[in-house]
Amino acid sequence: MTETIDAATRAKRQDFYDRLAPNNLAPLWEVLKGLMPPEPTSRAVPHQWRYEEVRPLLMESGGLLTAEEAERRVLVLENPAFAGESRATATIYAGLQLIMPGETAPAHRHTPSALRFMLEGEGAFTAVGGERTTMRAGDFVITPNWAYHDHGNEGTGPCAWLDGLDIPMVRFFETVFSEGYNDKSQSLTRPEGDALARFGSGLLPLDDSGRRYGQTSPIFNYPYERTREALIAAAKGEGPDPHLATTLRYANPVDGGWTMPTMSAWMTHVEKGFETARMRSTDGIVLCVAEGRGQITTGDRTFTYAPRDVIVMPAWAWRSIRADEDSFLFCLSDRVAQEKLSLFREQRG
């Protein structure tokens, strides 16, 4: 029942509030319901970037400036609700990066963690901590917090990938640091494939805990070929989950947890004709299509997806997926951070 307030009482209270403001004070009772709503309402809105529409603009940027001039030639994927804020969701930055043949994006490091999901091209590489890895379509590549890294393209055509970083989260804590390297490219001290050989075969070095990069996985390239094979094999086992279809998360081999301390990543396989039951969770998700076509419903929007499309599914919005073709869908979110803070919730319809 709403209490009726007479004009005299209202005026008295307003006078009190006016005297609070110069002292940088505010009455909690006037804003409490907004601070503590019954359930979350995400500022982010559902949105889709169709790769066939965005690609011409991305390629055009390759003729405007070099990767070295730009340091990172990226088109930021801005959620319409966060115009000018470089955010795809409340906590995740996403962008499309382009490297032209013969280019090198100079080595640097920063406190925000980064991941790459390779979209197209042959000959691209990333070097992290003295080791280089070749990037192929569908590969999930990690750049750990404060690790030097550079990118290059030794192929004959353009190479592009999706960037995902926790920049909004790190900026919230006001802990962004960055630093350039003393050369265009870092020195390589390990052969390509070293990290995968040491940590990616169900084995760990006897004399090495594997904590090269703190809580980040010591593996920094999870090849799509392996991921795809695992998902297909898993789908033949117990069959698809009603809500998750066949979903496997990328794991840190040292402790079995998520690969990164602030961003979770996983791949979902939805077989042709299958439709997932609706569900929602407190993490806003950035989804990128590795293969397949179908429809994704999130909130009040339904998007028809195709390979390399990127779709934002806001936090606490109902979502479901229907595959018209066998689909492999890469996802990233801040779920791992929410789990550590005991904030993550999920509801299945």
CSV table of C-alpha atoms in Angstrom, one decimal:
chain,number,residue,atom,x,y,z
A,1,MET,CA,0.0,0.0,0.0
A,2,THR,CA,1.4,3.4,-1.0
A,3,GLU,CA,1.5,6.0,1.7
A,4,THR,CA,0.0,9.3,0.9
A,5,ILE,CA,2.3,12.2,1.6
A,6,ASP,CA,0.8,15.7,2.1
A,7,ALA,CA,2.4,18.7,0.5
A,8,ALA,CA,3.8,20.1,3.7
A,9,THR,CA,5.7,16.8,4.4
A,10,ARG,CA,6.9,16.6,0.9
A,11,ALA,CA,8.3,20.1,1.0
A,12,LYS,CA,10.0,19.5,4.3
A,13,ARG,CA,11.7,16.4,3.0
A,14,GLN,CA,12.8,18.2,-0.2
A,15,ASP,CA,14.3,21.0,1.9
A,16,PHE,CA,16.3,18.4,3.8
A,17,TYR,CA,17.5,16.7,0.6
A,18,ASP,CA,18.5,20.1,-0.8
A,19,ARG,CA,20.7,20.6,2.3
A,20,LEU,CA,22.3,17.2,1.9
A,21,ALA,CA,23.5,17.7,-1.7
A,22,PRO,CA,26.2,20.4,-0.9
A,23,ASN,CA,27.7,18.0,1.6
A,24,ASN,CA,27.9,15.2,-1.0
A,25,LEU,CA,25.2,13.2,0.8
A,26,ALA,CA,22.1,11.5,-0.5
A,27,PRO,CA,19.1,9.7,1.2
A,28,LEU,CA,19.4,5.9,0.6
A,29,TRP,CA,15.6,5.4,1.0
A,30,GLU,CA,15.0,7.4,-2.1
A,31,VAL,CA,17.2,5.2,-4.3
A,32,LEU,CA,17.1,1.8,-2.5
A,33,LYS,CA,14.7,0.1,-4.8
A,34,GLY,CA,16.8,1.1,-7.8
A,35,LEU,CA,20.0,-0.2,-6.1
A,36,MET,CA,18.4,-3.5,-5.0
A,37,PRO,CA,15.8,-4.6,-7.6
A,38,PRO,CA,14.1,-8.0,-7.3
A,39,GLU,CA,16.1,-9.3,-10.2
A,40,PRO,CA,18.7,-7.8,-12.6
A,41,THR,CA,17.9,-5.8,-15.7
A,42,SER,CA,20.8,-5.6,-18.1
A,43,ARG,CA,21.6,-2.3,-19.8
A,44,ALA,CA,23.0,-4.3,-22.8
A,45,VAL,CA,20.5,-5.1,-25.6
A,46,PRO,CA,20.5,-8.1,-27.9
A,47,HIS,CA,22.5,-7.3,-31.0
A,48,GLN,CA,24.0,-9.0,-34.1
A,49,TRP,CA,26.9,-8.1,-36.3
A,50,ARG,CA,26.5,-9.9,-39.6
A,51,TYR,CA,30.0,-10.7,-40.8
A,52,GLU,CA,29.1,-10.4,-44.5
A,53,GLU,CA,28.0,-6.9,-43.8
A,54,VAL,CA,30.9,-5.9,-41.5
A,55,ARG,CA,33.7,-7.6,-43.5
A,56,PRO,CA,33.9,-4.9,-46.3
A,57,LEU,CA,34.4,-2.2,-43.7
A,58,LEU,CA,37.0,-4.3,-41.9
A,59,MET,CA,38.9,-4.8,-45.2
A,60,GLU,CA,38.6,-1.2,-46.1
A,61,SER,CA,40.4,-0.3,-42.8
A,62,GLY,CA,43.3,-2.3,-44.1
A,63,GLY,CA,43.9,0.4,-46.7
A,64,LEU,CA,43.6,3.3,-44.3
A,65,LEU,CA,46.5,2.7,-42.0
A,66,THR,CA,49.0,0.0,-41.2
A,67,ALA,CA,48.8,-2.4,-38.2
A,68,GLU,CA,51.9,-0.7,-36.9
A,69,GLU,CA,50.4,2.8,-37.2
A,70,ALA,CA,47.2,1.6,-35.4
A,71,GLU,CA,49.1,-0.6,-33.0
A,72,ARG,CA,46.0,-2.8,-33.2
A,73,ARG,CA,43.7,-2.3,-36.3
A,74,VAL,CA,40.4,-3.2,-34.8
A,75,LEU,CA,36.7,-2.3,-35.4
A,76,VAL,CA,35.2,-2.2,-31.9
A,77,LEU,CA,31.8,-4.1,-31.6
A,78,GLU,CA,29.8,-1.6,-29.5
A,79,ASN,CA,26.5,-2.7,-28.1
A,80,PRO,CA,23.9,0.0,-29.0
A,81,ALA,CA,23.2,0.5,-25.3
A,82,PHE,CA,26.9,1.4,-24.7
A,83,ALA,CA,27.6,3.8,-27.6
A,84,GLY,CA,31.1,5.3,-27.2
A,85,GLU,CA,32.0,3.0,-24.3
A,86,SER,CA,33.8,0.2,-26.2
A,87,ARG,CA,31.6,-2.5,-24.6
A,88,ALA,CA,29.8,-5.4,-26.1
A,89,THR,CA,28.3,-6.4,-22.7
A,90,ALA,CA,28.6,-4.6,-19.4
A,91,THR,CA,32.0,-6.3,-18.7
A,92,ILE,CA,33.3,-7.6,-22.0
A,93,TYR,CA,35.0,-5.6,-24.8
A,94,ALA,CA,34.8,-7.2,-28.3
A,95,GLY,CA,36.3,-6.2,-31.6
A,96,LEU,CA,37.3,-7.5,-35.1
A,97,GLN,CA,41.0,-7.3,-35.7
A,98,LEU,CA,42.6,-7.3,-39.2
A,99,ILE,CA,46.2,-8.1,-40.1
A,100,MET,CA,47.2,-7.8,-43.7
A,101,PRO,CA,49.9,-9.9,-45.4
A,102,GLY,CA,53.4,-9.1,-44.2
A,103,GLU,CA,52.2,-6.9,-41.3
A,104,THR,CA,53.1,-7.2,-37.6
A,105,ALA,CA,51.0,-5.7,-34.8
A,106,PRO,CA,53.8,-4.4,-32.4
A,107,ALA,CA,54.5,-6.3,-29.2
A,108,HIS,CA,53.0,-4.8,-26.0
A,109,ARG,CA,51.4,-6.0,-22.8
A,110,HIS,CA,48.5,-4.9,-20.6
A,111,THR,CA,46.7,-5.8,-17.4
A,112,PRO,CA,43.4,-6.6,-19.2
A,113,SER,CA,43.3,-10.3,-20.3
A,114,ALA,CA,42.6,-11.0,-23.9
A,115,LEU,CA,41.4,-13.9,-26.1
A,116,ARG,CA,41.2,-14.4,-29.8
A,117,PHE,CA,38.8,-16.5,-31.9
A,118,MET,CA,40.1,-16.9,-35.4
A,119,LEU,CA,37.7,-16.1,-38.2
A,120,GLU,CA,39.4,-16.2,-41.5
A,121,GLY,CA,42.8,-16.3,-43.4
A,122,GLU,CA,46.0,-18.4,-43.4
A,123,GLY,CA,49.4,-17.5,-42.1
A,124,ALA,CA,48.4,-15.5,-39.0
A,125,PHE,CA,50.3,-16.0,-35.8
A,126,THR,CA,50.4,-14.7,-32.2
A,127,ALA,CA,53.5,-14.8,-30.0
A,128,VAL,CA,53.0,-14.9,-26.2
A,129,GLY,CA,55.8,-15.1,-23.6
A,130,GLY,CA,58.4,-16.1,-26.1
A,131,GLU,CA,56.4,-18.8,-28.0
A,132,ARG,CA,54.6,-18.4,-31.3
A,133,THR,CA,51.4,-20.2,-32.4
A,134,THR,CA,49.8,-20.3,-35.8
A,135,MET,CA,46.2,-19.2,-35.8
A,136,ARG,CA,43.7,-21.2,-37.8
A,137,ALA,CA,40.0,-20.7,-38.3
A,138,GLY,CA,38.1,-21.7,-35.1
A,139,ASP,CA,41.1,-21.6,-32.9
A,140,PHE,CA,40.7,-20.1,-29.4
A,141,VAL,CA,43.9,-18.2,-28.5
A,142,ILE,CA,44.7,-16.7,-25.1
A,143,THR,CA,46.8,-13.6,-24.2
A,144,PRO,CA,47.3,-13.7,-20.4
A,145,ASN,CA,47.2,-10.7,-18.2
A,146,TRP,CA,50.5,-8.7,-18.4
A,147,ALA,CA,52.1,-11.1,-21.0
A,148,TYR,CA,54.0,-9.5,-23.9
A,149,HIS,CA,52.3,-10.4,-27.2
A,150,ASP,CA,52.4,-9.5,-30.9
A,151,HIS,CA,50.6,-10.7,-34.0
A,152,GLY,CA,51.6,-11.1,-37.6
A,153,ASN,CA,50.5,-12.4,-40.9
A,154,GLU,CA,53.0,-14.5,-43.1
A,155,GLY,CA,50.3,-15.5,-45.5
A,156,THR,CA,49.2,-14.0,-48.9
A,157,GLY,CA,45.7,-12.8,-47.8
A,158,PRO,CA,44.1,-10.9,-45.0
A,159,CYS,CA,43.6,-12.5,-41.6
A,160,ALA,CA,40.8,-11.6,-39.2
A,161,TRP,CA,39.7,-12.7,-35.7
A,162,LEU,CA,37.4,-11.8,-32.9
A,163,ASP,CA,39.0,-10.1,-29.9
A,164,GLY,CA,37.5,-10.4,-26.4
A,165,LEU,CA,38.9,-8.5,-23.5
A,166,ASP,CA,37.9,-7.8,-19.9
A,167,ILE,CA,38.7,-4.1,-20.3
A,168,PRO,CA,35.4,-2.8,-18.8
A,169,MET,CA,35.9,-5.0,-15.7
A,170,VAL,CA,39.6,-3.9,-15.2
A,171,ARG,CA,38.6,-0.3,-15.8
A,172,PHE,CA,35.9,-0.6,-13.1
A,173,PHE,CA,38.7,-1.5,-10.6
A,174,GLU,CA,40.8,1.3,-12.1
A,175,THR,CA,43.7,-1.1,-12.6
A,176,VAL,CA,44.6,-0.7,-16.3
A,177,PHE,CA,48.3,-0.7,-17.0
A,178,SER,CA,50.0,-1.1,-20.4
A,179,GLU,CA,53.5,-1.1,-21.7
A,180,GLY,CA,55.2,-1.3,-25.1
A,181,TYR,CA,58.0,-3.8,-25.9
A,182,ASN,CA,61.6,-2.7,-26.7
A,183,ASP,CA,61.2,-4.1,-30.2
A,184,LYS,CA,58.6,-4.6,-32.8
A,185,SER,CA,58.4,-8.3,-32.1
A,186,GLN,CA,59.4,-10.2,-29.0
A,187,SER,CA,62.2,-12.7,-29.0
A,188,LEU,CA,61.1,-16.3,-29.3
A,189,THR,CA,62.5,-18.7,-26.7
A,190,ARG,CA,60.4,-21.8,-27.2
A,191,PRO,CA,59.5,-23.8,-30.3
A,192,GLU,CA,56.0,-23.6,-31.6
A,193,GLY,CA,53.7,-26.1,-30.0
A,194,ASP,CA,55.7,-26.3,-26.7
A,195,ALA,CA,52.8,-25.2,-24.5
A,196,LEU,CA,50.4,-27.6,-26.1
A,197,ALA,CA,52.8,-30.5,-25.8
A,198,ARG,CA,53.6,-29.8,-22.1
A,199,PHE,CA,50.1,-29.1,-20.9
A,200,GLY,CA,47.6,-30.1,-23.5
A,201,SER,CA,47.8,-33.9,-23.7
A,202,GLY,CA,46.5,-34.9,-20.2
A,203,LEU,CA,50.0,-34.6,-18.9
A,204,LEU,CA,51.9,-32.0,-16.8
A,205,PRO,CA,55.6,-31.4,-16.3
A,206,LEU,CA,56.8,-33.1,-13.1
A,207,ASP,CA,58.9,-30.2,-12.0
A,208,ASP,CA,56.6,-27.4,-13.1
A,209,SER,CA,53.3,-26.5,-11.5
A,210,GLY,CA,52.3,-24.9,-14.8
A,211,ARG,CA,51.5,-21.5,-13.3
A,212,ARG,CA,53.3,-19.6,-16.0
A,213,TYR,CA,50.7,-16.9,-16.0
A,214,GLY,CA,49.1,-16.9,-12.6
A,215,GLN,CA,45.5,-18.2,-12.9
A,216,THR,CA,45.5,-18.2,-16.7
A,217,SER,CA,45.9,-21.5,-18.5
A,218,PRO,CA,49.5,-22.3,-19.7
A,219,ILE,CA,48.0,-23.4,-23.0
A,220,PHE,CA,47.4,-20.4,-25.2
A,221,ASN,CA,46.0,-22.0,-28.3
A,222,TYR,CA,43.1,-24.5,-28.2
A,223,PRO,CA,43.0,-25.7,-31.8
A,224,TYR,CA,39.5,-25.9,-33.4
A,225,GLU,CA,40.2,-29.2,-34.9
A,226,ARG,CA,40.5,-30.8,-31.5
A,227,THR,CA,37.5,-29.0,-30.1
A,228,ARG,CA,35.3,-30.0,-33.0
A,229,GLU,CA,36.3,-33.6,-32.8
A,230,ALA,CA,35.6,-33.7,-29.1
A,231,LEU,CA,32.2,-32.1,-29.5
A,232,ILE,CA,31.1,-34.5,-32.2
A,233,ALA,CA,32.3,-37.5,-30.2
A,234,ALA,CA,30.5,-36.2,-27.0
A,235,ALA,CA,27.3,-35.7,-29.0
A,236,LYS,CA,27.3,-39.5,-29.8
A,237,GLY,CA,27.5,-40.4,-26.2
A,238,GLU,CA,24.8,-39.2,-23.9
A,239,GLY,CA,23.1,-37.1,-26.6
A,240,PRO,CA,22.3,-33.4,-26.4
A,241,ASP,CA,21.3,-31.7,-23.2
A,242,PRO,CA,17.8,-30.1,-23.7
A,243,HIS,CA,19.2,-26.6,-22.8
A,244,LEU,CA,22.9,-26.8,-23.6
A,245,ALA,CA,22.8,-29.2,-26.6
A,246,THR,CA,26.4,-30.5,-26.6
A,247,THR,CA,28.6,-27.9,-24.8
A,248,LEU,CA,32.2,-28.3,-23.6
A,249,ARG,CA,34.1,-25.6,-21.8
A,250,TYR,CA,37.8,-24.8,-22.4
A,251,ALA,CA,39.7,-25.8,-19.3
A,252,ASN,CA,42.9,-25.0,-17.6
A,253,PRO,CA,44.8,-28.3,-17.4
A,254,VAL,CA,46.5,-27.3,-14.2
A,255,ASP,CA,43.4,-27.2,-12.0
A,256,GLY,CA,40.5,-28.1,-14.3
A,257,GLY,CA,39.0,-24.6,-13.9
A,258,TRP,CA,38.2,-22.0,-16.5
A,259,THR,CA,41.0,-21.0,-18.8
A,260,MET,CA,41.1,-17.4,-17.6
A,261,PRO,CA,40.4,-15.7,-14.3
A,262,THR,CA,37.9,-13.1,-15.6
A,263,MET,CA,36.5,-14.5,-18.8
A,264,SER,CA,34.9,-17.9,-19.5
A,265,ALA,CA,34.9,-19.6,-22.9
A,266,TRP,CA,33.1,-22.6,-24.3
A,267,MET,CA,31.9,-24.2,-27.5
A,268,THR,CA,28.4,-25.4,-28.2
A,269,HIS,CA,27.5,-28.0,-30.9
A,270,VAL,CA,23.9,-27.9,-32.0
A,271,GLU,CA,22.9,-30.6,-34.4
A,272,LYS,CA,20.8,-29.8,-37.5
A,273,GLY,CA,17.1,-29.6,-36.5
A,274,PHE,CA,17.7,-29.4,-32.8
A,275,GLU,CA,16.2,-26.6,-30.7
A,276,THR,CA,17.4,-25.9,-27.2
A,277,ALA,CA,14.9,-25.2,-24.4
A,278,ARG,CA,15.0,-21.7,-23.2
A,279,MET,CA,17.3,-20.7,-20.3
A,280,ARG,CA,18.9,-17.5,-18.9
A,281,SER,CA,21.9,-16.7,-16.7
A,282,THR,CA,23.4,-13.6,-15.1
A,283,ASP,CA,26.4,-13.5,-17.5
A,284,GLY,CA,26.1,-11.5,-20.7
A,285,ILE,CA,27.4,-13.6,-23.5
A,286,VAL,CA,29.2,-12.8,-26.7
A,287,LEU,CA,28.6,-15.6,-29.2
A,288,CYS,CA,30.6,-16.1,-32.5
A,289,VAL,CA,29.5,-18.7,-35.1
A,290,ALA,CA,32.3,-21.0,-36.1
A,291,GLU,CA,30.1,-23.1,-38.4
A,292,GLY,CA,26.4,-23.5,-39.3
A,293,ARG,CA,23.2,-21.6,-39.8
A,294,GLY,CA,20.1,-21.2,-37.7
A,295,GLN,CA,18.2,-18.9,-35.3
A,296,ILE,CA,19.1,-17.5,-31.9
A,297,THR,CA,16.3,-16.0,-29.8
A,298,THR,CA,17.5,-13.8,-26.9
A,299,GLY,CA,15.2,-11.5,-25.0
A,300,ASP,CA,12.6,-10.2,-27.5
A,301,ARG,CA,14.8,-10.6,-30.6
A,302,THR,CA,15.4,-13.5,-33.0
A,303,PHE,CA,18.5,-13.4,-35.1
A,304,THR,CA,19.2,-15.6,-38.2
A,305,TYR,CA,22.9,-16.5,-37.9
A,306,ALA,CA,25.6,-17.5,-40.4
A,307,PRO,CA,29.3,-18.3,-40.1
A,308,ARG,CA,31.4,-15.6,-38.4
A,309,ASP,CA,28.4,-13.6,-37.2
A,310,VAL,CA,28.7,-12.2,-33.7
A,311,ILE,CA,25.7,-12.0,-31.4
A,312,VAL,CA,25.3,-10.5,-27.9
A,313,MET,CA,22.9,-12.2,-25.5
A,314,PRO,CA,22.3,-9.9,-22.5
A,315,ALA,CA,22.5,-11.1,-18.9
A,316,TRP,CA,19.3,-12.5,-17.5
A,317,ALA,CA,17.5,-12.6,-20.9
A,318,TRP,CA,15.9,-15.8,-22.0
A,319,ARG,CA,17.7,-17.5,-24.9
A,320,SER,CA,17.4,-20.5,-27.1
A,321,ILE,CA,19.0,-21.8,-30.3
A,322,ARG,CA,17.6,-23.6,-33.3
A,323,ALA,CA,20.1,-25.1,-35.9
A,324,ASP,CA,19.2,-25.3,-39.5
A,325,GLU,CA,22.6,-26.8,-40.1
A,326,ASP,CA,25.1,-28.5,-37.8
A,327,SER,CA,26.3,-25.5,-35.8
A,328,PHE,CA,29.4,-24.9,-33.7
A,329,LEU,CA,29.1,-21.8,-31.6
A,330,PHE,CA,31.9,-20.1,-29.6
A,331,CYS,CA,30.9,-18.2,-26.5
A,332,LEU,CA,32.6,-16.0,-24.0
A,333,SER,CA,31.3,-14.2,-20.8
A,334,ASP,CA,32.3,-13.1,-17.4
A,335,ARG,CA,30.8,-16.2,-15.8
A,336,VAL,CA,34.1,-17.2,-14.1
A,337,ALA,CA,34.3,-13.9,-12.3
A,338,GLN,CA,30.7,-14.1,-11.2
A,339,GLU,CA,31.3,-17.7,-9.9
A,340,LYS,CA,34.3,-16.6,-7.8
A,341,LEU,CA,32.1,-13.8,-6.2
A,342,SER,CA,29.1,-16.2,-5.6
A,343,LEU,CA,27.0,-14.1,-8.0
A,344,PHE,CA,26.3,-16.4,-10.9
A,345,ARG,CA,22.8,-17.7,-11.3
A,346,GLU,CA,21.1,-19.7,-14.0
A,347,GLN,CA,17.4,-20.5,-14.7
A,348,ARG,CA,16.1,-23.1,-17.1
A,349,GLY,CA,12.7,-23.0,-18.6
